[in-house]
Structures are given as C-alpha cells and as structure tokens.
mmCIF file of C-alpha atoms and ligand atoms in Angstrom:
data_model
loop_
_atom_site.group_PDB
_atom_site.id
_atom_site.type_symbol
_atom_site.label_atom_id
_atom_site.label_comp_id
_atom_site.label_asym_id
_atom_site.label_seq_id
_atom_site.Cartn_x
_atom_site.Cartn_y
_atom_site.Cartn_z
ATOM 1 C CA MET F 1 14.492 44.030 -42.653
ATOM 2 C CA ASN F 2 12.251 41.781 -44.624
ATOM 3 C CA LEU F 3 11.628 38.139 -43.789
ATOM 4 C CA TRP F 4 13.763 36.776 -46.583
ATOM 5 C CA LEU F 5 16.819 38.766 -45.498
ATOM 6 C CA LEU F 6 16.280 37.619 -41.937
ATOM 7 C CA VAL F 7 16.118 33.950 -42.965
ATOM 8 C CA GLN F 8 19.231 34.422 -45.108
ATOM 9 C CA LYS F 9 21.024 36.046 -42.214
ATOM 10 C CA ILE F 10 20.174 33.230 -39.807
ATOM 11 C CA LEU F 11 21.102 30.520 -42.298
ATOM 12 C CA THR F 12 24.409 32.047 -43.240
ATOM 13 C CA HIS F 13 25.346 33.150 -39.738
ATOM 14 C CA SER F 14 28.422 31.013 -39.238
ATOM 15 C CA ALA F 15 27.535 29.861 -35.710
ATOM 16 C CA PHE F 16 24.171 28.615 -36.960
ATOM 17 C CA ALA F 17 25.497 27.085 -40.177
ATOM 18 C CA GLU F 18 28.339 25.473 -38.263
ATOM 19 C CA SER F 19 26.022 23.961 -35.690
ATOM 20 C CA PHE F 20 24.893 21.430 -38.289
ATOM 21 C CA MET F 21 27.516 21.848 -41.018
ATOM 22 C CA PRO F 22 31.277 21.354 -40.824
ATOM 23 C CA THR F 23 33.442 24.448 -40.214
ATOM 24 C CA GLN F 24 33.625 26.792 -43.186
ATOM 25 C CA GLY F 25 37.330 26.556 -43.916
ATOM 26 C CA THR F 26 37.302 28.422 -47.232
ATOM 27 C CA GLU F 27 35.502 31.281 -48.967
ATOM 28 C CA ILE F 28 33.926 28.800 -51.355
ATOM 29 C CA ALA F 29 32.518 26.841 -48.401
ATOM 30 C CA LYS F 30 30.506 29.958 -47.468
ATOM 31 C CA HIS F 31 29.190 30.315 -51.020
ATOM 32 C CA VAL F 32 28.194 26.647 -51.095
ATOM 33 C CA ASP F 33 26.408 27.025 -47.751
ATOM 34 C CA ASN F 34 24.527 30.116 -48.972
ATOM 35 C CA LEU F 35 23.260 28.222 -52.000
ATOM 36 C CA TYR F 36 22.415 25.287 -49.773
ATOM 37 C CA GLY F 37 20.535 27.639 -47.445
ATOM 38 C CA PHE F 38 18.585 29.057 -50.386
ATOM 39 C CA LEU F 39 17.644 25.564 -51.555
ATOM 40 C CA LEU F 40 16.610 24.612 -48.039
ATOM 41 C CA VAL F 41 14.394 27.686 -47.584
ATOM 42 C CA ALA F 42 12.920 27.428 -51.111
ATOM 43 C CA SER F 43 12.082 23.768 -50.453
ATOM 44 C CA LEU F 44 10.556 24.568 -47.067
ATOM 45 C CA ILE F 45 8.379 27.327 -48.537
ATOM 46 C CA SER F 46 7.236 25.093 -51.436
ATOM 47 C CA CYS F 47 6.531 22.300 -48.977
ATOM 48 C CA VAL F 48 4.377 24.579 -46.806
ATOM 49 C CA ILE F 49 2.478 25.942 -49.838
ATOM 50 C CA LEU F 50 1.940 22.485 -51.315
ATOM 51 C CA ILE F 51 1.103 20.433 -48.233
ATOM 52 C CA GLY F 52 -0.627 23.381 -46.514
ATOM 53 C CA GLY F 53 -2.732 24.086 -49.620
ATOM 54 C CA MET F 54 -3.653 20.432 -49.925
ATOM 55 C CA LEU F 55 -4.794 20.187 -46.312
ATOM 56 C CA TYR F 56 -6.698 23.472 -46.609
ATOM 57 C CA PHE F 57 -8.599 22.265 -49.695
ATOM 58 C CA VAL F 58 -9.345 18.900 -48.084
ATOM 59 C CA VAL F 59 -11.066 20.669 -45.203
ATOM 60 C CA LYS F 60 -12.644 23.546 -47.134
ATOM 61 C CA TYR F 61 -14.111 21.488 -49.986
ATOM 62 C CA LYS F 62 -15.123 18.459 -47.941
ATOM 63 C CA ARG F 63 -18.452 17.098 -49.123
ATOM 64 C CA GLN F 64 -21.049 18.487 -46.683
ATOM 65 C CA SER F 65 -23.983 16.164 -47.515
ATOM 66 C CA PRO F 66 -24.590 13.120 -49.769
ATOM 67 C CA ASN F 67 -26.437 15.380 -52.243
ATOM 68 C CA ASP F 68 -23.463 17.685 -52.817
ATOM 69 C CA LYS F 69 -22.391 17.750 -56.452
ATOM 70 C CA THR F 70 -18.719 18.157 -57.309
ATOM 71 C CA ALA F 71 -18.282 21.329 -59.341
ATOM 72 C CA TYR F 72 -17.029 20.848 -62.885
ATOM 73 C CA ILE F 73 -13.654 22.591 -63.033
ATOM 74 C CA THR F 74 -11.408 22.515 -66.085
ATOM 75 C CA HIS F 75 -8.422 24.811 -65.827
ATOM 76 C CA ASP F 76 -7.246 28.333 -65.170
ATOM 77 C CA THR F 77 -4.664 29.679 -67.600
ATOM 78 C CA ARG F 78 -3.371 32.351 -65.224
ATOM 79 C CA LEU F 79 -2.808 29.782 -62.489
ATOM 80 C CA GLU F 80 -1.057 27.398 -64.840
ATOM 81 C CA ILE F 81 1.294 30.112 -66.060
ATOM 82 C CA LEU F 82 1.954 31.127 -62.483
ATOM 83 C CA TRP F 83 2.913 27.669 -61.267
ATOM 84 C CA SER F 84 5.044 27.026 -64.340
ATOM 85 C CA VAL F 85 6.876 30.327 -64.532
ATOM 86 C CA VAL F 86 7.609 30.828 -60.826
ATOM 87 C CA PRO F 87 9.361 27.445 -60.377
ATOM 88 C CA LEU F 88 11.160 27.994 -63.700
ATOM 89 C CA ILE F 89 12.558 31.275 -62.417
ATOM 90 C CA ILE F 90 13.607 29.634 -59.136
ATOM 91 C CA PHE F 91 15.298 26.771 -60.992
ATOM 92 C CA LEU F 92 17.118 29.209 -63.275
ATOM 93 C CA ILE F 93 18.366 31.126 -60.225
ATOM 94 C CA VAL F 94 19.633 27.866 -58.690
ATOM 95 C CA PHE F 95 21.245 26.901 -61.993
ATOM 96 C CA ALA F 96 23.018 30.243 -62.471
ATOM 97 C CA TRP F 97 24.065 30.444 -58.818
ATOM 98 C CA GLY F 98 25.367 26.859 -58.859
ATOM 99 C CA TRP F 99 27.179 27.431 -62.135
ATOM 100 C CA VAL F 100 29.015 30.477 -60.790
ATOM 101 C CA ILE F 101 30.223 28.548 -57.721
ATOM 102 C CA TYR F 102 31.138 25.480 -59.780
ATOM 103 C CA HIS F 103 33.051 27.634 -62.249
ATOM 104 C CA ASP F 104 34.959 29.131 -59.325
ATOM 105 C CA MET F 105 35.787 25.692 -57.953
ATOM 106 C CA ARG F 106 36.928 24.348 -61.298
ATOM 107 C CA SER F 107 39.068 27.325 -62.425
ATOM 108 C CA MET F 108 42.553 26.452 -61.212
ATOM 109 C CA PRO F 109 44.380 29.550 -59.952
ATOM 110 C CA LYS F 110 47.722 30.447 -61.482
ATOM 111 C CA ASP F 111 50.793 30.316 -59.224
ATOM 112 C CA ALA F 112 49.125 27.913 -56.829
ATOM 113 C CA LEU F 113 51.202 25.717 -54.558
ATOM 114 C CA GLU F 114 50.960 22.330 -56.270
ATOM 115 C CA ILE F 115 50.874 19.116 -54.284
ATOM 116 C CA HIS F 116 50.595 15.637 -55.752
ATOM 117 C CA VAL F 117 48.269 13.423 -53.758
ATOM 118 C CA ASN F 118 48.156 9.717 -54.443
ATOM 119 C CA GLY F 119 45.336 7.501 -53.223
ATOM 120 C CA LYS F 120 45.919 3.829 -52.593
ATOM 121 C CA GLN F 121 44.385 1.080 -50.524
ATOM 122 C CA TRP F 122 44.086 2.577 -47.896
ATOM 123 C CA ALA F 123 45.899 5.788 -47.433
ATOM 124 C CA TRP F 124 46.720 9.126 -48.999
ATOM 125 C CA VAL F 125 50.289 10.061 -49.773
ATOM 126 C CA SER F 126 51.083 13.650 -50.627
ATOM 127 C CA GLU F 127 54.252 14.597 -52.440
ATOM 128 C CA TYR F 128 55.733 18.073 -52.583
ATOM 129 C CA LYS F 129 57.905 19.541 -55.335
ATOM 130 C CA ASN F 130 61.080 19.196 -53.272
ATOM 131 C CA GLY F 131 60.483 15.450 -52.919
ATOM 132 C CA VAL F 132 58.980 15.447 -49.425
ATOM 133 C CA LYS F 133 56.383 12.732 -48.945
ATOM 134 C CA SER F 134 53.814 12.762 -46.203
ATOM 135 C CA ASN F 135 50.696 10.881 -45.207
ATOM 136 C CA GLU F 136 49.118 14.178 -44.214
ATOM 137 C CA VAL F 137 48.492 17.185 -46.407
ATOM 138 C CA VAL F 138 50.138 20.247 -44.908
ATOM 139 C CA VAL F 139 49.404 23.631 -46.476
ATOM 140 C CA PRO F 140 50.004 27.284 -45.640
ATOM 141 C CA VAL F 141 47.003 29.415 -44.698
ATOM 142 C CA GLY F 142 45.684 32.010 -47.167
ATOM 143 C CA ARG F 143 47.481 30.554 -50.167
ATOM 144 C CA ASP F 144 46.024 29.001 -53.308
ATOM 145 C CA VAL F 145 46.722 25.283 -53.296
ATOM 146 C CA ARG F 146 46.179 22.936 -56.221
ATOM 147 C CA ILE F 147 45.969 19.242 -55.441
ATOM 148 C CA ILE F 148 46.839 16.938 -58.325
ATOM 149 C CA LEU F 149 45.260 13.572 -57.716
ATOM 150 C CA THR F 150 45.850 10.092 -58.972
ATOM 151 C CA ALA F 151 45.504 6.566 -57.597
ATOM 152 C CA ASP F 152 47.583 3.392 -57.529
ATOM 153 C CA ASP F 153 44.937 0.725 -57.584
ATOM 154 C CA VAL F 154 41.233 1.555 -57.633
ATOM 155 C CA ILE F 155 39.171 4.742 -57.671
ATOM 156 C CA HIS F 156 39.302 6.774 -54.472
ATOM 157 C CA SER F 157 37.809 10.174 -53.795
ATOM 158 C CA PHE F 158 39.455 13.068 -51.975
ATOM 159 C CA TYR F 159 36.928 14.875 -49.821
ATOM 160 C CA VAL F 160 37.461 17.756 -47.397
ATOM 161 C CA PRO F 161 34.053 18.466 -45.834
ATOM 162 C CA SER F 162 35.153 21.741 -44.226
ATOM 163 C CA PHE F 163 36.252 23.066 -47.607
ATOM 164 C CA ARG F 164 33.195 21.683 -49.446
ATOM 165 C CA ILE F 165 35.421 20.170 -52.114
ATOM 166 C CA LYS F 166 35.586 16.637 -53.446
ATOM 167 C CA GLN F 167 37.273 15.000 -56.403
ATOM 168 C CA ASP F 168 37.775 11.425 -57.580
ATOM 169 C CA ALA F 169 41.309 10.031 -57.708
ATOM 170 C CA VAL F 170 41.464 7.706 -60.692
ATOM 171 C CA PRO F 171 44.247 5.222 -61.551
ATOM 172 C CA GLY F 172 46.096 6.122 -64.760
ATOM 173 C CA ARG F 173 45.025 9.742 -65.000
ATOM 174 C CA TYR F 174 45.263 13.047 -63.184
ATOM 175 C CA THR F 175 42.392 15.009 -61.726
ATOM 176 C CA ASP F 176 42.699 18.155 -59.681
ATOM 177 C CA LEU F 177 41.036 20.529 -57.290
ATOM 178 C CA TRP F 178 42.034 23.747 -55.590
ATOM 179 C CA PHE F 179 41.299 25.630 -52.396
ATOM 180 C CA ARG F 180 42.522 28.533 -50.324
ATOM 181 C CA ALA F 181 42.289 27.741 -46.629
ATOM 182 C CA GLU F 182 41.152 30.728 -44.575
ATOM 183 C CA LYS F 183 41.455 29.132 -41.151
ATOM 184 C CA MET F 184 44.375 27.431 -39.461
ATOM 185 C CA GLY F 185 43.815 24.062 -37.855
ATOM 186 C CA ASP F 186 43.352 20.390 -38.655
ATOM 187 C CA PHE F 187 40.684 19.294 -41.102
ATOM 188 C CA HIS F 188 39.486 15.817 -42.008
ATOM 189 C CA VAL F 189 40.155 14.272 -45.395
ATOM 190 C CA PHE F 190 37.876 11.345 -46.190
ATOM 191 C CA CYS F 191 37.825 8.836 -49.021
ATOM 192 C CA THR F 192 34.326 8.913 -50.457
ATOM 193 C CA GLU F 193 34.559 6.171 -53.055
ATOM 194 C CA PHE F 194 34.146 2.641 -51.765
ATOM 195 C CA CYS F 195 37.582 1.113 -52.312
ATOM 196 C CA GLY F 196 37.752 -2.100 -50.305
ATOM 197 C CA THR F 197 38.088 -3.469 -46.777
ATOM 198 C CA SER F 198 39.503 -0.402 -45.052
ATOM 199 C CA HIS F 199 37.736 2.257 -47.110
ATOM 200 C CA SER F 200 36.210 3.699 -43.928
ATOM 201 C CA GLY F 201 39.672 3.968 -42.397
ATOM 202 C CA MET F 202 41.104 5.899 -45.330
ATOM 203 C CA ILE F 203 41.176 9.136 -43.396
ATOM 204 C CA THR F 204 43.928 11.667 -43.137
ATOM 205 C CA LYS F 205 44.503 15.148 -41.853
ATOM 206 C CA LEU F 206 44.768 18.351 -43.803
ATOM 207 C CA ARG F 207 46.824 20.666 -41.623
ATOM 208 C CA VAL F 208 46.570 24.367 -42.301
ATOM 209 C CA VAL F 209 49.507 26.209 -40.746
ATOM 210 C CA SER F 210 51.146 29.635 -41.077
ATOM 211 C CA GLN F 211 53.496 30.180 -44.017
ATOM 212 C CA GLU F 212 56.391 30.251 -41.551
ATOM 213 C CA ASP F 213 55.452 26.894 -39.961
ATOM 214 C CA PHE F 214 54.882 25.452 -43.403
ATOM 215 C CA ASP F 215 58.379 26.410 -44.558
ATOM 216 C CA LYS F 216 59.827 24.950 -41.343
ATOM 217 C CA TRP F 217 57.884 21.715 -41.772
ATOM 218 C CA LEU F 218 58.935 21.336 -45.394
ATOM 219 C CA THR F 219 62.601 21.875 -44.517
ATOM 220 C CA ALA F 220 62.453 19.469 -41.579
ATOM 221 C CA GLU F 221 60.776 16.793 -43.709
ATOM 222 C CA SER F 222 63.316 17.172 -46.504
ATOM 223 C CA GLU F 223 66.083 16.493 -44.003
ATOM 224 C CA VAL F 224 64.652 13.030 -43.294
ATOM 225 C CA SER F 225 67.127 11.489 -45.756
ATOM 226 C CA THR F 226 69.988 12.355 -43.399
ATOM 227 C CA LEU F 227 68.396 10.597 -40.413
ATOM 228 C CA PRO F 228 69.701 7.266 -39.061
ATOM 229 C CA LEU F 229 68.167 4.285 -40.913
ATOM 230 C CA ALA F 230 65.759 3.154 -38.197
ATOM 231 C CA GLU F 231 64.386 6.667 -37.684
ATOM 232 C CA ARG F 232 63.994 7.072 -41.402
ATOM 233 C CA GLY F 233 62.181 3.740 -41.454
ATOM 234 C CA ALA F 234 59.819 4.992 -38.745
ATOM 235 C CA LYS F 235 58.990 8.003 -40.948
ATOM 236 C CA LEU F 236 58.497 5.824 -44.019
ATOM 237 C CA PHE F 237 56.260 3.504 -42.033
ATOM 238 C CA GLN F 238 53.955 6.506 -41.559
ATOM 239 C CA THR F 239 54.280 8.201 -44.933
ATOM 240 C CA ARG F 240 53.887 4.992 -46.919
ATOM 241 C CA ALA F 241 50.848 4.226 -44.775
ATOM 242 C CA CYS F 242 52.180 0.903 -43.465
ATOM 243 C CA ALA F 243 50.830 2.069 -40.109
ATOM 244 C CA SER F 244 47.248 2.041 -41.345
ATOM 245 C CA CYS F 245 47.364 -1.776 -41.572
ATOM 246 C CA HIS F 246 50.126 -2.874 -39.178
ATOM 247 C CA ASN F 247 50.455 -2.330 -35.435
ATOM 248 C CA VAL F 248 53.917 -1.589 -34.121
ATOM 249 C CA ASP F 249 53.472 -1.412 -30.357
ATOM 250 C CA ASN F 250 51.170 -4.306 -29.505
ATOM 251 C CA PRO F 251 50.599 -7.901 -30.649
ATOM 252 C CA ALA F 252 47.093 -7.327 -32.076
ATOM 253 C CA ALA F 253 46.551 -7.699 -35.820
ATOM 254 C CA LYS F 254 44.943 -4.923 -37.849
ATOM 255 C CA VAL F 255 44.259 -5.440 -41.567
ATOM 256 C CA GLY F 256 47.711 -7.044 -41.647
ATOM 257 C CA PRO F 257 49.805 -8.815 -39.020
ATOM 258 C CA THR F 258 51.496 -6.837 -36.267
ATOM 259 C CA MET F 259 55.129 -5.786 -36.610
ATOM 260 C CA TYR F 260 55.568 -5.836 -32.840
ATOM 261 C CA LYS F 261 58.259 -8.361 -31.823
ATOM 262 C CA LEU F 262 58.125 -9.805 -35.333
ATOM 263 C CA PHE F 263 61.786 -9.660 -36.191
ATOM 264 C CA GLY F 264 63.685 -12.828 -35.322
ATOM 265 C CA LEU F 265 60.552 -14.925 -34.817
ATOM 266 C CA ALA F 266 61.732 -18.456 -35.678
ATOM 267 C CA ASP F 267 58.423 -20.271 -36.213
ATOM 268 C CA HIS F 268 56.348 -17.672 -38.023
ATOM 269 C CA GLU F 269 53.472 -19.710 -39.443
ATOM 270 C CA MET F 270 52.299 -19.209 -43.027
ATOM 271 C CA MET F 271 48.931 -19.909 -44.637
ATOM 272 C CA ASP F 272 50.217 -23.121 -46.276
ATOM 273 C CA GLY F 273 51.394 -24.504 -42.918
ATOM 274 C CA SER F 274 55.074 -23.830 -43.493
ATOM 275 C CA LYS F 275 57.133 -21.945 -40.950
ATOM 276 C CA VAL F 276 59.626 -19.233 -41.724
ATOM 277 C CA THR F 277 62.109 -17.216 -39.743
ATOM 278 C CA ALA F 278 61.294 -13.536 -39.801
ATOM 279 C CA ASP F 279 64.715 -12.323 -40.850
ATOM 280 C CA GLU F 280 65.859 -9.561 -43.200
ATOM 281 C CA ASN F 281 65.201 -11.609 -46.328
ATOM 282 C CA TYR F 282 61.695 -12.488 -45.223
ATOM 283 C CA LEU F 283 60.855 -8.855 -44.471
ATOM 284 C CA ARG F 284 62.366 -7.675 -47.726
ATOM 285 C CA GLU F 285 60.397 -10.208 -49.747
ATOM 286 C CA SER F 286 57.168 -9.414 -47.906
ATOM 287 C CA ILE F 287 57.561 -5.680 -48.515
ATOM 288 C CA LEU F 288 58.428 -5.962 -52.205
ATOM 289 C CA ASN F 289 56.147 -8.861 -53.085
ATOM 290 C CA SER F 290 53.444 -9.239 -50.501
ATOM 291 C CA GLN F 291 51.860 -12.262 -52.202
ATOM 292 C CA ALA F 292 55.003 -14.428 -51.900
ATOM 293 C CA LYS F 293 54.432 -15.626 -48.332
ATOM 294 C CA ILE F 294 51.109 -15.063 -46.636
ATOM 295 C CA VAL F 295 50.841 -15.237 -42.871
ATOM 296 C CA LYS F 296 48.324 -17.746 -41.502
ATOM 297 C CA GLY F 297 44.951 -16.089 -41.043
ATOM 298 C CA PHE F 298 45.506 -13.343 -43.626
ATOM 299 C CA GLY F 299 44.772 -15.204 -46.888
ATOM 300 C CA PRO F 300 43.849 -16.243 -49.423
ATOM 301 C CA ARG F 301 45.428 -13.134 -50.944
ATOM 302 C CA SER F 302 47.400 -10.492 -49.160
ATOM 303 C CA ALA F 303 45.576 -7.162 -49.016
ATOM 304 C CA MET F 304 48.916 -5.381 -49.136
ATOM 305 C CA PRO F 305 50.106 -3.688 -52.333
ATOM 306 C CA ALA F 306 53.473 -4.831 -53.689
ATOM 307 C CA PHE F 307 56.148 -2.195 -53.198
ATOM 308 C CA GLN F 308 58.445 -3.541 -55.909
ATOM 309 C CA GLY F 309 59.730 -0.511 -57.784
ATOM 310 C CA GLN F 310 58.106 1.885 -55.320
ATOM 311 C CA LEU F 311 60.824 1.930 -52.674
ATOM 312 C CA SER F 312 64.531 2.488 -53.126
ATOM 313 C CA GLU F 313 67.055 0.006 -51.685
ATOM 314 C CA VAL F 314 67.845 2.441 -48.902
ATOM 315 C CA GLU F 315 64.165 2.804 -48.066
ATOM 316 C CA VAL F 316 63.721 -0.968 -47.823
ATOM 317 C CA ASN F 317 66.758 -1.124 -45.517
ATOM 318 C CA ALA F 318 65.353 1.701 -43.409
ATOM 319 C CA LEU F 319 62.013 -0.097 -43.008
ATOM 320 C CA ILE F 320 63.743 -3.338 -42.029
ATOM 321 C CA GLU F 321 65.931 -1.558 -39.477
ATOM 322 C CA TYR F 322 62.842 0.094 -38.005
ATOM 323 C CA ILE F 323 60.919 -3.212 -37.778
ATOM 324 C CA LYS F 324 63.959 -4.837 -36.130
ATOM 325 C CA GLY F 325 63.704 -2.331 -33.326
ATOM 326 C CA LEU F 326 60.027 -2.991 -32.500
ATOM 327 C CA LYS F 327 60.478 -4.947 -29.309
HETATM 328 CU CU1 CUA J 1 39.871 4.904 -50.826
HETATM 329 CU CU2 CUA J 1 37.598 4.559 -50.231
#
C-alpha cells in the first residue's frame, strides 16, 4: 500500500474522522469528509514543501563570509511550469470533485418524503403533508427526504452538521435541501444565520427512526386534534415554540415572562405602570397581538411574533386552557 492510500484510509476511517468531525449520518457526509481529507492532506504537503524548502534554503545559502557574492539568478522555465501546472491540476481535481458532490446535494430526488420547515424567531416548525406540525423534524431511516424551507421574519439557516447539509431559510421564498439518513438516532439542527437575541438557542432535533416508528409517530401526532383542550394546548406550546421563550414550571423569566402561576394574577404589572388581570382576554390579546400590552421589564418592544391569523380559534382556546393549568 502506498503512502497516499494509507493517509486516505486513516482520514476516511470513520472512527478517526468522527473523533474530530460530527457523526457521518448520510452517504454524502462521507463524500464531503473524503474531499475535506484530501484538502487537508494536500494543504499539509504543500505547507511542508513550502515552509520546509524555505528553511532549507535559509540554512544552505546563508552567507558564509562578508566577501560572499550573491549569485545572479533569473529564472528556470522548467521550474516555473512545474509549480504552475501541478497546483493547477490539484485545483482542477478539487473543483471537479467538489462539483460532483455539490451536484449530488442539489439534485432533488423524485418521490422524496417532503416536509415543510419554517424558521422563525427562534424556533423551527416542521409541517407534514397530513397537517401534523412539530418542533422537531422526524424522518424515517433510509428514505429520501426533501425539506422545503421558508421563514416568517428574518433569514435563518437550517444546518445539520452530521449530514453536512445547510441551507438558508428566507422569508417570502422557498429553498430546499435533501438527505437520506443512514443512521437512526437524534441529530442536532442549528440555525447558522444570526437572527436576533436567541439565535444561539434556535436548536432542534432531527430524529431518525424506523419507517414503522415514523408511521406510528405521524398517526399519533395527527390524533392531537381529538385531545382535551389543555393537552392540545400543551402540544401547541411545544410545536409553536412558545416553550423556547416561556417557562411553564418555574417563576424565572426566559426571553419572555414565565407562564407559571400566571393565570388569575390580579396585579400583573405592565411596562407603562398599569396593572392588568391575567384573565382569558389578556392571554388571548397577548398571543394574537404581542405588542398590545408589554410586561414590565420586557420592553420597549415585545420580542414575540404576533400570532394573529396563525392560530385557529380552537388553538387559542387550547393554549389558554393549558396556561390556566400551570400552577
Ligand atoms: Cu434563526 Cu439564527
């Protein structure tokens, strides 16, 4: 085995690659890592030749005595061709290799499972064809999945490090990406476009499960609409990402005020000094138009998006019933 093959083997050996890279969750992740390995080795070799050669010449051609004359050297055509053509060939290899992988990543497979994923400050909401909404992305293993992205407010970016895929989610237009997960398990989804206060908290899970578990999950989620109101509200509180900004089981504030023991509070103090009673009407108004009344300490503008037109009447009721029960 020659040296190059050995280096390739070490770099692409999954245990080695995974000791400093995230798990390779897809076939494409392996291809990306191979190209990355090639770039790494090519850079290391060039670095050794360049820096090594420089140091060698510094020592070898050091002036020995004050009378030494520097030789008059112009150029060497063979050398110049060599150091132009060799890097050119390497760059062309990297270009072609990168293009093949990129082409693979950008060619959407036919018959893929399509999932709409919506980015908003500061959560991801995925929506399946049967109407199920979730704050996680759940997919079956070994199946082509196409994610159709958009955003509510500002630009976000959907990044799954283990799959080596990333795509911006832009308000007012659709972008997409695809993958076929090869391993079951939970993978991180990060937002990689700075999008405001809780950008760093805009994390969700991509759960890869068996086809059987996926079908079960999808059925169970679609039955949410038959649940009692408060339980449905608890689900909505997760799927609509309320939970990323509001605590429900302790009095501490997060990005927004806590929901714990909020309902029925008679002297709930607002930014302008007024006091309101936290009743159904107050909750309803705050959900649908978050700028209407701003709790003291959370101004000057509410960081919460307005849910007017985004929730049905029943969903608003469900949320209120859930918040009522947080005691
Ligand atoms: Cu969304 Cu950063």
